[in-house]
PDB file of C-alpha atoms in Angstrom:
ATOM      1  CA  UNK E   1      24.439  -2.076 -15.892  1.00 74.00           C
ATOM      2  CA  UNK E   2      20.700  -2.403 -14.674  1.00 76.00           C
ATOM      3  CA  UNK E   3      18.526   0.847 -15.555  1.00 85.00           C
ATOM      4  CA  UNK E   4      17.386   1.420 -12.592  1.00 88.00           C
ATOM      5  CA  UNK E   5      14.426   3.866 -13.608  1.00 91.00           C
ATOM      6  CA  UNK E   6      13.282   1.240 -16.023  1.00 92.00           C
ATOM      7  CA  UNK E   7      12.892  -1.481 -12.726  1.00 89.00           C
ATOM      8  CA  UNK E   8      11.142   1.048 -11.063  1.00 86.00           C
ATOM      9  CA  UNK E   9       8.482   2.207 -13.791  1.00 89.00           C
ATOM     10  CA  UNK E  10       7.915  -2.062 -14.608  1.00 91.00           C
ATOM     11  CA  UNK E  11       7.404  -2.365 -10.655  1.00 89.00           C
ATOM     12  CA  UNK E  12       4.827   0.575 -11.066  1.00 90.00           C
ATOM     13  CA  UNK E  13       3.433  -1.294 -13.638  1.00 93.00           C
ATOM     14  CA  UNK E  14       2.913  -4.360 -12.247  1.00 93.00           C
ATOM     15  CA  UNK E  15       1.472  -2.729  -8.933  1.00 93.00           C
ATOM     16  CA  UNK E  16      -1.271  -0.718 -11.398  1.00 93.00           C
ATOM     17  CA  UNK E  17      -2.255  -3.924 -12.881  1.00 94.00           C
ATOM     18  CA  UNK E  18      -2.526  -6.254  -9.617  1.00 94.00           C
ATOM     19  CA  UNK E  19      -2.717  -4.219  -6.738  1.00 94.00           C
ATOM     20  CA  UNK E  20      -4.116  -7.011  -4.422  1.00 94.00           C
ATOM     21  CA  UNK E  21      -1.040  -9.078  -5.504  1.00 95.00           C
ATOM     22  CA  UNK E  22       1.599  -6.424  -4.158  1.00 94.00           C
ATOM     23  CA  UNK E  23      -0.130  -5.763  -1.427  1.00 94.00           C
ATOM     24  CA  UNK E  24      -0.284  -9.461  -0.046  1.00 95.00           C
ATOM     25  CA  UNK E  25       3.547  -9.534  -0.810  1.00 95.00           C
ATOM     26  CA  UNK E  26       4.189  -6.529   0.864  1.00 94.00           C
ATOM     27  CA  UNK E  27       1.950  -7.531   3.801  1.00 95.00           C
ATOM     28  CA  UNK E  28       3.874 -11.194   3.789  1.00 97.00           C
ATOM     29  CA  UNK E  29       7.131  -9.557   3.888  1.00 96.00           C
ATOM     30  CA  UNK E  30       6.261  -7.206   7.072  1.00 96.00           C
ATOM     31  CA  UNK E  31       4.782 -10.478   8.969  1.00 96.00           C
ATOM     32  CA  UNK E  32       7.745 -12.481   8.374  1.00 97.00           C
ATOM     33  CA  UNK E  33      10.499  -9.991   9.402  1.00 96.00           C
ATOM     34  CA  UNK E  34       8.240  -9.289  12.543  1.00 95.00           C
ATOM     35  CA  UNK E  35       8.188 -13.141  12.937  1.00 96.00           C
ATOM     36  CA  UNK E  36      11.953 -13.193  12.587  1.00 96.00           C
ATOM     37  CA  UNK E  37      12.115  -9.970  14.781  1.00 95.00           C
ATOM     38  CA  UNK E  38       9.681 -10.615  17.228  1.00 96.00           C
ATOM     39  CA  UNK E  39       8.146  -7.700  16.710  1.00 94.00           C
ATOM     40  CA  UNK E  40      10.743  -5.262  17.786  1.00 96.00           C
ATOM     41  CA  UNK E  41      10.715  -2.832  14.587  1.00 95.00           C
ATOM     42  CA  UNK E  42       7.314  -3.521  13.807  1.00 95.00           C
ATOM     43  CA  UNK E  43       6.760   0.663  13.724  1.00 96.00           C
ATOM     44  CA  UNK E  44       9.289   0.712  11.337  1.00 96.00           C
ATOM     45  CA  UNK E  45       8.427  -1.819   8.844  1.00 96.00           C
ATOM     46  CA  UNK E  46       5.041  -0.569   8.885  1.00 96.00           C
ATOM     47  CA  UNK E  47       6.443   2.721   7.460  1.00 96.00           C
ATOM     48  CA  UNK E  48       8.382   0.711   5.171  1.00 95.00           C
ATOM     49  CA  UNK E  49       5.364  -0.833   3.920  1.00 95.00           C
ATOM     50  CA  UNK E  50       3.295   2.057   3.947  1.00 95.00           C
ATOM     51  CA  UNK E  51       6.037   4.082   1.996  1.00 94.00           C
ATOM     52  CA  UNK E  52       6.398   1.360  -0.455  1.00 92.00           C
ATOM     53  CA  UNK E  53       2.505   1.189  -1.113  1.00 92.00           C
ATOM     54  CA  UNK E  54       2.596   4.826  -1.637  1.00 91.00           C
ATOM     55  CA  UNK E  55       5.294   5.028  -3.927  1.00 88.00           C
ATOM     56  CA  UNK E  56       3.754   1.506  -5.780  1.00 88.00           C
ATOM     57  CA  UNK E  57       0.027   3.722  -5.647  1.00 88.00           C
ATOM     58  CA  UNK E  58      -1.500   0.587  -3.770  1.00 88.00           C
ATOM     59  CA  UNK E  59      -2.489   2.251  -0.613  1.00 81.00           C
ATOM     60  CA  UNK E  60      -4.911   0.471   1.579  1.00 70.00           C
ATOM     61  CA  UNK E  61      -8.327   2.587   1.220  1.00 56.00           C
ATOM     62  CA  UNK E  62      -9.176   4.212   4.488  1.00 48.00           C
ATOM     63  CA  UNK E  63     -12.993   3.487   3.878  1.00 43.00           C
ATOM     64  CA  UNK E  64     -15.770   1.955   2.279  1.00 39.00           C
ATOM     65  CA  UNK E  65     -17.904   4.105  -0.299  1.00 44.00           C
ATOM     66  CA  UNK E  66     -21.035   5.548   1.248  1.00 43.00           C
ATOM     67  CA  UNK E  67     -19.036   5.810   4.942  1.00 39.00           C
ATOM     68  CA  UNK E  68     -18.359   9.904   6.636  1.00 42.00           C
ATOM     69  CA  UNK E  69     -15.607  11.200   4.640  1.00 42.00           C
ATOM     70  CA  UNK E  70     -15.698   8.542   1.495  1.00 40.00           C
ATOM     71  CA  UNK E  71     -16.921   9.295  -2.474  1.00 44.00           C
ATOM     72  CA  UNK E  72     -20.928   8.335  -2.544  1.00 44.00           C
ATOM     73  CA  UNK E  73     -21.293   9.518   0.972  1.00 43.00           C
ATOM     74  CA  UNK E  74     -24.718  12.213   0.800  1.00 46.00           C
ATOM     75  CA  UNK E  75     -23.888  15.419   2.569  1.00 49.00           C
ATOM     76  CA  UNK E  76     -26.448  15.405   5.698  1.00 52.00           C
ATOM     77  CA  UNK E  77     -29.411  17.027   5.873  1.00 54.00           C
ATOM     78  CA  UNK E  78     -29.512  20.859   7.495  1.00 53.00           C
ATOM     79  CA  UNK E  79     -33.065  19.787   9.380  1.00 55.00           C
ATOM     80  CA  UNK E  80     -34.712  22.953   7.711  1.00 48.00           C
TER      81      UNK E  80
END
């Protein structure tokens, strides 16, 4: 019988170590079953992917550093 915890925490591996590499699959997967779909659950294999990023910790960042909201972003100035 597989060990099903032990597939998961080698997947979780692998995403930790090449992070671009799951995230091309993952992103390769969604455009082909919207290919073969024609789009029709695209809102739901987008939630697929972005659950399986998040459980993988490969999320897309939401911003560059040094951009409102991001690390290395300078509080602004108060103008006194």
């Amino acid at each position: 019988m597989v060990n099903f915890n032990n597939l998961v925490n080698k997947a979780r591996d692998f995403a930790r170590k090449n992070p671009d590499k799951v995230r091309q699959g993952l992103s390769k997967a969604e455009q082909a079953i919207d290919t073969k779909t024609g789009g029709k659950y695209n809102s739901q294999v987008r939630s697929g992917v972005e659950a399986a990023e998040k459980q993988l910790g490969v999320q897309e960042a939401q911003g560059q550093p040094g951009q409102p909201g991001q690390p290395g972003q300078q509080p602004p100035a108060t103008g006194q």
